[in-house]
PDB file of C-alpha atoms in Angstrom:
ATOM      1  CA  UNK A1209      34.334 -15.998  10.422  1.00  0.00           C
ATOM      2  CA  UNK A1210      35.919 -15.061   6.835  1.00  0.00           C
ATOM      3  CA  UNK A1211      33.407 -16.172   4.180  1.00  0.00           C
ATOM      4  CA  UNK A1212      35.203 -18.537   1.864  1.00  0.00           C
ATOM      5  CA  UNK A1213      34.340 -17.481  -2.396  1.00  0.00           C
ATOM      6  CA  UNK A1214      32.553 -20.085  -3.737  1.00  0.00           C
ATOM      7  CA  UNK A1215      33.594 -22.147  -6.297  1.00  0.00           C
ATOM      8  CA  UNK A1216      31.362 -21.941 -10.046  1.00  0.00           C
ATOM      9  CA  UNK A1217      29.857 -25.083  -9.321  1.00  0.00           C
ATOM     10  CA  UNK A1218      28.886 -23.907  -5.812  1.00  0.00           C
ATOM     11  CA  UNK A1219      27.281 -20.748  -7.187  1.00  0.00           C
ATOM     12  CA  UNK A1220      24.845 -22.679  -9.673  1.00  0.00           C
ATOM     13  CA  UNK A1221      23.324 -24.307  -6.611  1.00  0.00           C
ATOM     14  CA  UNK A1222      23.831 -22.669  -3.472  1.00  0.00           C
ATOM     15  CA  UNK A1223      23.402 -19.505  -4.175  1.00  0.00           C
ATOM     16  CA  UNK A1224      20.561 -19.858  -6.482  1.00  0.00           C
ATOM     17  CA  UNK A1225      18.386 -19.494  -4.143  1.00  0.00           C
ATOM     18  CA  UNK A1226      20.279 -17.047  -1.820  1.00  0.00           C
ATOM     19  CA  UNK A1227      18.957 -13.391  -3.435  1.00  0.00           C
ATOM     20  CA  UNK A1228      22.448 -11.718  -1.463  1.00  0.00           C
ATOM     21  CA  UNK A1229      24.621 -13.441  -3.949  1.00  0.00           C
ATOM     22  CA  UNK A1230      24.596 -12.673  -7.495  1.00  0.00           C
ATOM     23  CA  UNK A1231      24.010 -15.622  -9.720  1.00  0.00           C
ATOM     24  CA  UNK A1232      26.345 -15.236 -12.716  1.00  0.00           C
ATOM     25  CA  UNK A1233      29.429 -14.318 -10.796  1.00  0.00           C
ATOM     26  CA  UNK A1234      28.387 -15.220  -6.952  1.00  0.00           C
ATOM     27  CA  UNK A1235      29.595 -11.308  -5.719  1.00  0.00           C
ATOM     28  CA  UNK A1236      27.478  -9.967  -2.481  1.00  0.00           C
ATOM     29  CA  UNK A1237      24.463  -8.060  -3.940  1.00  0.00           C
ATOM     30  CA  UNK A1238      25.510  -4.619  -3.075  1.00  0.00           C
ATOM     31  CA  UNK A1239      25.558  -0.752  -3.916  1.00  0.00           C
ATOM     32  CA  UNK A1240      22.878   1.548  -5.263  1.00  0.00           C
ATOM     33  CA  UNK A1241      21.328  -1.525  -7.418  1.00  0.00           C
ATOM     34  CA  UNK A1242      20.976  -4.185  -4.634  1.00  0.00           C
ATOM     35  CA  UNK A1243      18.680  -6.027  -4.743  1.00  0.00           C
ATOM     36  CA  UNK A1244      18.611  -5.633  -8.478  1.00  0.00           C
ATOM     37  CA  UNK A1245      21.287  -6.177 -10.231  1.00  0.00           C
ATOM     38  CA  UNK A1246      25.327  -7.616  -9.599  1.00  0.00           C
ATOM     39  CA  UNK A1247      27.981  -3.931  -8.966  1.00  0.00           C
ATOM     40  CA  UNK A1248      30.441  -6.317  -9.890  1.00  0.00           C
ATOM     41  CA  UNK A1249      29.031  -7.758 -12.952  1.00  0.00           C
ATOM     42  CA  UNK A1250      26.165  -6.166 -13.711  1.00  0.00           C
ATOM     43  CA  UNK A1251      23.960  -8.925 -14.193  1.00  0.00           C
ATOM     44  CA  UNK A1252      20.128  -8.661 -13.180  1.00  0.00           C
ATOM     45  CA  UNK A1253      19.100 -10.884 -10.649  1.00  0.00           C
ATOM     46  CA  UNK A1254      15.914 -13.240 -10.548  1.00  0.00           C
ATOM     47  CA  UNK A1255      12.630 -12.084  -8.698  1.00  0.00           C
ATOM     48  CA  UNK A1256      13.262 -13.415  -5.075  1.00  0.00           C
ATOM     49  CA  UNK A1257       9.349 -13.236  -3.670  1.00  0.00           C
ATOM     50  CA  UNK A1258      10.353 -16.421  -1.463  1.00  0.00           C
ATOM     51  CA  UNK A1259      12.969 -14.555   0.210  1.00  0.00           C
ATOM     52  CA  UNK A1260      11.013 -12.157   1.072  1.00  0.00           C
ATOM     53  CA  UNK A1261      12.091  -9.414  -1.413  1.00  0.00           C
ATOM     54  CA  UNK A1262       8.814  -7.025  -1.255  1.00  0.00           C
ATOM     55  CA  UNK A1263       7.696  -3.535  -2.561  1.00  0.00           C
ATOM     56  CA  UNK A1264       9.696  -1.097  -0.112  1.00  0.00           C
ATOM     57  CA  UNK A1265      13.173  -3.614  -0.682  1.00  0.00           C
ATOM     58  CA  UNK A1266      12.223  -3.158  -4.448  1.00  0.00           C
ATOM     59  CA  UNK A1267      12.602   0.753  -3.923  1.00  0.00           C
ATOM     60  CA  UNK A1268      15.311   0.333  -1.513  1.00  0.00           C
ATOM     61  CA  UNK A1269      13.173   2.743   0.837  1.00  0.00           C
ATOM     62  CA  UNK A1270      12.293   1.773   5.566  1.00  0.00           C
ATOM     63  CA  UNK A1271       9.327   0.207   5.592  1.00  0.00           C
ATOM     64  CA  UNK A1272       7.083   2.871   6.721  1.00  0.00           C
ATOM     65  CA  UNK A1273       4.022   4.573   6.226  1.00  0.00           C
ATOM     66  CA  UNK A1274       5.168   7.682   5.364  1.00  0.00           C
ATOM     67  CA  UNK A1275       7.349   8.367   2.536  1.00  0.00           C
ATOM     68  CA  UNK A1276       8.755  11.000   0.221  1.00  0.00           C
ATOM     69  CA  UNK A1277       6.756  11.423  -2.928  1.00  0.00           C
ATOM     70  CA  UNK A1278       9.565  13.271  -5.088  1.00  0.00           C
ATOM     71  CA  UNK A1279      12.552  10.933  -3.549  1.00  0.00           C
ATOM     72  CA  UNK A1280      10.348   7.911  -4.098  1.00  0.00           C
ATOM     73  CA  UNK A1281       9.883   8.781  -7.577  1.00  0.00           C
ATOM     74  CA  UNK A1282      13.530   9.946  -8.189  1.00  0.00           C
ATOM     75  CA  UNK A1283      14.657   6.735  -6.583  1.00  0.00           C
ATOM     76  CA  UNK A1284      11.631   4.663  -9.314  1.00  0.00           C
ATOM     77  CA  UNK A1285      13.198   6.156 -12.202  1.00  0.00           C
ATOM     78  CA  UNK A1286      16.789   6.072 -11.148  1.00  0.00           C
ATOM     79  CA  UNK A1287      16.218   1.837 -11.539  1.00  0.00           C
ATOM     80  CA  UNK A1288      14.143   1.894 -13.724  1.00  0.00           C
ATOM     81  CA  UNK A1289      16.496   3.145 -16.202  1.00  0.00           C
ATOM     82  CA  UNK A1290      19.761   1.175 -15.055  1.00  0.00           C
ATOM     83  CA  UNK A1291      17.160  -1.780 -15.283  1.00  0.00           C
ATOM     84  CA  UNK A1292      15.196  -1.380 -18.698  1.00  0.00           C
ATOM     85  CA  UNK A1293      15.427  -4.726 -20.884  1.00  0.00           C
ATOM     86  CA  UNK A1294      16.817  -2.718 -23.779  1.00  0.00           C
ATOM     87  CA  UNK A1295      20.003  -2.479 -21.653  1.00  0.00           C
ATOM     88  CA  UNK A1296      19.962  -6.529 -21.760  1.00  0.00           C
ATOM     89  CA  UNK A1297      19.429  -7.252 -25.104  1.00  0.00           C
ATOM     90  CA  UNK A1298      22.701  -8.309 -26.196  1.00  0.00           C
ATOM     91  CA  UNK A1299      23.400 -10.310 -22.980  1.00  0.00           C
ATOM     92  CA  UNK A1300      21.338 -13.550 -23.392  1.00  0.00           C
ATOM     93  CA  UNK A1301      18.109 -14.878 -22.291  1.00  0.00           C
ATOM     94  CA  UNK A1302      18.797 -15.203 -19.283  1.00  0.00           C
ATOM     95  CA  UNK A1303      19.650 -11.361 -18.409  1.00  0.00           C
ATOM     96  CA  UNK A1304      16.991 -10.029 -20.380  1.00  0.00           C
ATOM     97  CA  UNK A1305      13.915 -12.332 -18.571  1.00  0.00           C
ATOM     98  CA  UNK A1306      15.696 -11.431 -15.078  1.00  0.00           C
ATOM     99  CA  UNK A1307      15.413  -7.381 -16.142  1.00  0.00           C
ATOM    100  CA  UNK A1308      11.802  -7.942 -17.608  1.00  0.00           C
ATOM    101  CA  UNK A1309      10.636  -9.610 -14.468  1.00  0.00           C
ATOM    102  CA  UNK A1310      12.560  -6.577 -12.520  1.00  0.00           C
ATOM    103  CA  UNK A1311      10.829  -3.565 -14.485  1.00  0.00           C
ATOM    104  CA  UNK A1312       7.317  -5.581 -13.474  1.00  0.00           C
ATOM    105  CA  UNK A1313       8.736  -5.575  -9.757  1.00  0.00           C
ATOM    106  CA  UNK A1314       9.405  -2.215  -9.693  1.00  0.00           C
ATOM    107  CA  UNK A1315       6.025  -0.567 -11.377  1.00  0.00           C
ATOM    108  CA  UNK A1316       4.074  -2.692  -9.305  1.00  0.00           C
ATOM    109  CA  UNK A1317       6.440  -1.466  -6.464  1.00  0.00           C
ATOM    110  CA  UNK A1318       6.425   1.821  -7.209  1.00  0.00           C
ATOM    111  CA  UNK A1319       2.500   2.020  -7.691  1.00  0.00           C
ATOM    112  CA  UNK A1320       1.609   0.666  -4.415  1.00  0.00           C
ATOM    113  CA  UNK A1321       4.065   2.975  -2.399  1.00  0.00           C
ATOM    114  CA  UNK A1322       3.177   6.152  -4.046  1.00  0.00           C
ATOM    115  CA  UNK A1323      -0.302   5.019  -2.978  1.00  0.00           C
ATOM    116  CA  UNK A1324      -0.924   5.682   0.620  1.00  0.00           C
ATOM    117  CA  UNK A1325      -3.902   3.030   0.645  1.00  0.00           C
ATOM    118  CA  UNK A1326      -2.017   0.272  -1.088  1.00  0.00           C
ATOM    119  CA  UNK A1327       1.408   1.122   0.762  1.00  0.00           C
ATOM    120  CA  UNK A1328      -0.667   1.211   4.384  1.00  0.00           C
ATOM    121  CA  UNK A1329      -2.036  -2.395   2.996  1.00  0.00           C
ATOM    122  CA  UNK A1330       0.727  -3.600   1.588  1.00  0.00           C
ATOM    123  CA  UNK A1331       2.928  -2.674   5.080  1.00  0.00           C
ATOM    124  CA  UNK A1332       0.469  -4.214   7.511  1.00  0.00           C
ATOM    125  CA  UNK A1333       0.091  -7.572   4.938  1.00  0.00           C
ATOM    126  CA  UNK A1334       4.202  -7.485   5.431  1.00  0.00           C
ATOM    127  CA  UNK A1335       3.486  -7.027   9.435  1.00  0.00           C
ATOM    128  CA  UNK A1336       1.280 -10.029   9.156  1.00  0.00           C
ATOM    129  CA  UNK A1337      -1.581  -7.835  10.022  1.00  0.00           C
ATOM    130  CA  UNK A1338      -4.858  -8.448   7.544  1.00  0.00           C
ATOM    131  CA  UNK A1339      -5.660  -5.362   6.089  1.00  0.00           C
ATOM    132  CA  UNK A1340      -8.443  -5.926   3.878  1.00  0.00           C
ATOM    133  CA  UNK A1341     -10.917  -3.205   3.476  1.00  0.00           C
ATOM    134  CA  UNK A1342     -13.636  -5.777   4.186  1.00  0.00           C
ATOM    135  CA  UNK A1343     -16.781  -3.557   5.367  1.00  0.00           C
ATOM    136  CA  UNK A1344     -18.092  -3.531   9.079  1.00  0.00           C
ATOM    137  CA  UNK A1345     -21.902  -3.945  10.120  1.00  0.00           C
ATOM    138  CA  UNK A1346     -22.597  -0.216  10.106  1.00  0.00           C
ATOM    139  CA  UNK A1347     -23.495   1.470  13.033  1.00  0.00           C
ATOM    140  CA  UNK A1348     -27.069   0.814  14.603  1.00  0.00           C
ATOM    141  CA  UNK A1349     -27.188   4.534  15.047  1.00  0.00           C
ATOM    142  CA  UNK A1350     -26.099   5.624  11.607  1.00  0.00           C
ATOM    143  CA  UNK A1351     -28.317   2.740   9.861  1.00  0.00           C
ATOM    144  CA  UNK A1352     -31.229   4.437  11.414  1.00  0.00           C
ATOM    145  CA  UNK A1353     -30.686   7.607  10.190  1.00  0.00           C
ATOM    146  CA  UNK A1354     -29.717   6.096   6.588  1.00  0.00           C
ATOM    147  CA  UNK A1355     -33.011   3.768   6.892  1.00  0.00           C
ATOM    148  CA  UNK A1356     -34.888   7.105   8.451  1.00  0.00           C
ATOM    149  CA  UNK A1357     -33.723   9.072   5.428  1.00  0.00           C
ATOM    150  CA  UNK A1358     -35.162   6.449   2.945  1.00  0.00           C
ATOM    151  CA  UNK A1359     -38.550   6.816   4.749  1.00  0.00           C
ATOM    152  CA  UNK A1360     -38.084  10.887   4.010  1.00  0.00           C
ATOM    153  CA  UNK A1361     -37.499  10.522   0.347  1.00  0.00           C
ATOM    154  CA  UNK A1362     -40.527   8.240   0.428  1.00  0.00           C
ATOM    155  CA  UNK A1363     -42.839  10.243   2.362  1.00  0.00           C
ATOM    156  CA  UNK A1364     -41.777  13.386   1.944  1.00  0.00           C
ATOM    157  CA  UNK A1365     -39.549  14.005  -0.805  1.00  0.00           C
ATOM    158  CA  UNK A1366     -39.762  18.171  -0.179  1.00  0.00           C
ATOM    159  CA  UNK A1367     -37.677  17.151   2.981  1.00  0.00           C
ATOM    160  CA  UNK A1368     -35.159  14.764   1.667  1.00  0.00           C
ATOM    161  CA  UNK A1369     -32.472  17.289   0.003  1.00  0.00           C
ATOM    162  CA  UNK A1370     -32.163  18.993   3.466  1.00  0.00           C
ATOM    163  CA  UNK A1371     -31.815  15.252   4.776  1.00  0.00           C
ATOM    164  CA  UNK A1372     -29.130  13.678   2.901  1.00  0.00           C
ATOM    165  CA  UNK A1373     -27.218  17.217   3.058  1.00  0.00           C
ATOM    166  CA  UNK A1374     -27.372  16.629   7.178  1.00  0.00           C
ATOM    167  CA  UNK A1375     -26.820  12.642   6.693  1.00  0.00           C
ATOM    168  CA  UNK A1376     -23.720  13.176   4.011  1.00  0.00           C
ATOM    169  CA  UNK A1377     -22.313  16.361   6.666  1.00  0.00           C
ATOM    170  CA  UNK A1378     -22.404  13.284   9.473  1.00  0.00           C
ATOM    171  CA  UNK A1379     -20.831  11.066   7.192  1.00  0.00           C
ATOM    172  CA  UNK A1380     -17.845  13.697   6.416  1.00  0.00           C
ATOM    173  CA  UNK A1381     -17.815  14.379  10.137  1.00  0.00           C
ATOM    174  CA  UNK A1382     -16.626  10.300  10.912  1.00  0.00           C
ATOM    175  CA  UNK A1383     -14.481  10.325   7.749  1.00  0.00           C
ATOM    176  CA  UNK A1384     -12.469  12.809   9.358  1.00  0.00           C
ATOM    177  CA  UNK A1385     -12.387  11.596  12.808  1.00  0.00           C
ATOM    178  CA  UNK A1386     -11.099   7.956  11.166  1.00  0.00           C
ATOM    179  CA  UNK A1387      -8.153   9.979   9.359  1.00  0.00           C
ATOM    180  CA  UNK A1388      -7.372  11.425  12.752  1.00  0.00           C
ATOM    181  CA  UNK A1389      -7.431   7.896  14.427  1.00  0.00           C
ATOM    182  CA  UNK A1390      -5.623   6.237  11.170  1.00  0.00           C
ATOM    183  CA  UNK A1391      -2.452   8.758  11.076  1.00  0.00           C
ATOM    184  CA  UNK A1392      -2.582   8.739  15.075  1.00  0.00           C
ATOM    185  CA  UNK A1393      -2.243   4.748  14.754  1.00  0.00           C
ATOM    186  CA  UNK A1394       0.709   5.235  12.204  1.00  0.00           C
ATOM    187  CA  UNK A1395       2.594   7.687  14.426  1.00  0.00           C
ATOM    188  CA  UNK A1396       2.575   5.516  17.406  1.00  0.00           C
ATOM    189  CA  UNK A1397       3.232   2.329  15.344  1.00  0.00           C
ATOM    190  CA  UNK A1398       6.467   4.423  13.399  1.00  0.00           C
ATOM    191  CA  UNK A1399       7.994   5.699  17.093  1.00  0.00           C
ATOM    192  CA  UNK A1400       7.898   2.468  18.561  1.00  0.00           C
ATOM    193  CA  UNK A1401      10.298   1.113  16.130  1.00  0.00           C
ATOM    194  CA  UNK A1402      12.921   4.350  16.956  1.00  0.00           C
ATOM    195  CA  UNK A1403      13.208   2.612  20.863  1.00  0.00           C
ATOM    196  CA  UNK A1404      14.599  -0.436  21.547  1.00  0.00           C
ATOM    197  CA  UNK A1405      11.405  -1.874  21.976  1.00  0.00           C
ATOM    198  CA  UNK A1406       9.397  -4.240  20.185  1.00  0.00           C
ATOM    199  CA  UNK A1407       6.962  -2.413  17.096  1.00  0.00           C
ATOM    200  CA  UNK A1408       3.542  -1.603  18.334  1.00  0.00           C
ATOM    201  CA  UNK A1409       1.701  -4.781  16.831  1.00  0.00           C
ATOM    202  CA  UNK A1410      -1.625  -3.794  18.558  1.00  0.00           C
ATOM    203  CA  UNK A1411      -1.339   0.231  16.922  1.00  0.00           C
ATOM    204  CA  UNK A1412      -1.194  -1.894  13.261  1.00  0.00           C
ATOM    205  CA  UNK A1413      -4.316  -4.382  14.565  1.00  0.00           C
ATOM    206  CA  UNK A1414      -6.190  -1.541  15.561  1.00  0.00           C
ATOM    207  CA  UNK A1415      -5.120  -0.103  11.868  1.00  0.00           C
ATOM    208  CA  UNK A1416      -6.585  -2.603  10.201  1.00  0.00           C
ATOM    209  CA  UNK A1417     -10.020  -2.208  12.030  1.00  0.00           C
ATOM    210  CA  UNK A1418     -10.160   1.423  11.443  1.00  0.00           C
ATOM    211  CA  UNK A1419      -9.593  -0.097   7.437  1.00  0.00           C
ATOM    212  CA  UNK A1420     -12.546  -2.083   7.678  1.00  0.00           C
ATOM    213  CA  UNK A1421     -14.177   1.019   9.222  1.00  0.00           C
ATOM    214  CA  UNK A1422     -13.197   2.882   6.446  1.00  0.00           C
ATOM    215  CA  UNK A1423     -14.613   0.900   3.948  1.00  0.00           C
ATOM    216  CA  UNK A1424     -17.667   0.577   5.648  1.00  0.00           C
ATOM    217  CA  UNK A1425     -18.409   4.255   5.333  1.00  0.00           C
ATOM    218  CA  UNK A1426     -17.028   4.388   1.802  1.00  0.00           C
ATOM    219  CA  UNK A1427     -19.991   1.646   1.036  1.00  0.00           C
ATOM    220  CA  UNK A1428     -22.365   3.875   2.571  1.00  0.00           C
ATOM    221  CA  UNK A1429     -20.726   7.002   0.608  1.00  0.00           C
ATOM    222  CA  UNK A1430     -21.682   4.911  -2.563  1.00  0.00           C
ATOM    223  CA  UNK A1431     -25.120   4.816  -1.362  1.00  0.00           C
ATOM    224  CA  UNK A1432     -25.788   7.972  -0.593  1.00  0.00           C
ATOM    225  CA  UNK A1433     -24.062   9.131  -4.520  1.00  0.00           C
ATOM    226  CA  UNK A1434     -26.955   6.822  -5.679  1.00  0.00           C
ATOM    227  CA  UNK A1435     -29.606   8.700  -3.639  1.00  0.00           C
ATOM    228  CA  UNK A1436     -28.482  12.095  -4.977  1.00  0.00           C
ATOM    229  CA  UNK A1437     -28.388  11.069  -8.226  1.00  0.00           C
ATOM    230  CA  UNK A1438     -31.947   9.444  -8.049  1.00  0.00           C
ATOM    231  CA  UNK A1439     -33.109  12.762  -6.414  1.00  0.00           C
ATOM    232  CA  UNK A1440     -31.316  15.352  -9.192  1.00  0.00           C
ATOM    233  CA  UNK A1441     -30.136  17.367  -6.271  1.00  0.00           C
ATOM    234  CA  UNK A1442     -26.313  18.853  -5.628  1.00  0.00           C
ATOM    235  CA  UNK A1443     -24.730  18.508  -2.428  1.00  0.00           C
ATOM    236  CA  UNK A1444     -21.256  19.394  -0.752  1.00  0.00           C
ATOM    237  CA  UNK A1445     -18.634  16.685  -1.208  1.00  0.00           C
ATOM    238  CA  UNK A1446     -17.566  15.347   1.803  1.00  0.00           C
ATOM    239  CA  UNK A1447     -13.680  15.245   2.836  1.00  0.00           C
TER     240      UNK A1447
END
């Protein structure tokens, strides 16, 4: 079917709320701007968070959870140059509060992808997967060692630096067997969208848990800073 060009008074209601249609002169949203700005007229285009514009369309970058740091950035300032508001001064109202709300977009954008915590959150939250770093019960077995290290510094406080250095080695130990799990999850999650098959929604629920896991033991980690600092002592840093 040949799409038919819409008349003027068909663009200030249709396509207002279509974000592939530019709103001043109803041209396809296209080219190195999309979805920014109109190649044909170069008018900035309202915020579309209905439509489902979010970060990684913003950046015009696959949703994935691995991504270029330097092209990221390149592609960041690239827009946010062609976009500043000073470029929209002179062209109304309208053009400037469209470029304003644009730049916000794309800082907000461009924080959370250079991120790998907030782009890993914000990916699974677009997957419909909950991601919050909501803490776990910990572990019976490591809440009886924290619990039997309290007792230490109680007891025998001679003891306790050699304690927490074993306790905060155990803790590094699980950090870095969730990091394994974590980019093992994101591998098989980002080769099951290369087949024809459908994405690997149970690699990004078993994501999320390994999120909660993490923040579990980075509630613990906080603890255990506490302890050191109550006790005056130095210890390695876990990874």
């Amino acid at each position: 079917m040949v799409a038919v060009p819409a008349s003027p008074s068909e663009r200030s209601s249709a396509h207002l709320v279509s974000p592939a249609f530019c709103q001043a002169c109803g041209s396809p949203i296209s080219g190195e701007l999309a979805p920014h700005a109109c190649a044909q007229c170069g008018e900035p285009q309202p915020v579309q968070v209905s439509e489902g514009e979010d970060f990684f369309q913003a950046l015009g970058v696959a949703r994935s959870f691995r991504l270029e740091g330097p092209a990221l950035e390149k592609r960041f300032y690239f827009l946010s140059r062609s976009l500043h508001p000073d470029r929209f001064a002179q062209r109304g109202p309208q053009a400037l509060k469209c470029s304003i709300e644009r730049m916000s977009l794309l800082n907000r954008a461009y924080r959370a992808l250079k991120d790998p915590l907030q782009r890993r959150e914000h990916l699974l939250e677009l997957e419909g997967i909950s991601g919050k770093k909501t803490p776990q019960a910990v572990p019976l077995d490591l809440a009886d060692d924290w619990f039997e290290l309290q007792d230490v510094v109680m007891e025998s406080p001679e003891s306790a630096p050699q304690r927490l250095q074993e306790f905060v080695a155990r803790l590094s130990q699980l950090k870095s067997e969730r990091k394994m799990r974590v980019e093992s999850l994101e591998m098989r999650w980002e080769e099951s969208r290369t087949g024809t098959q459908s994405p690997d929604r149970e690699a990004l629920q078993l994501l999320a848990r390994e999120l909660e896991a993490g923040a579990t033991l980075a509630s613990l980690e906080r603890d255990v800073a506490r302890l050191t600092n109550r006790l005056g002592v130095t210890l390695g840093k876990s990874e």
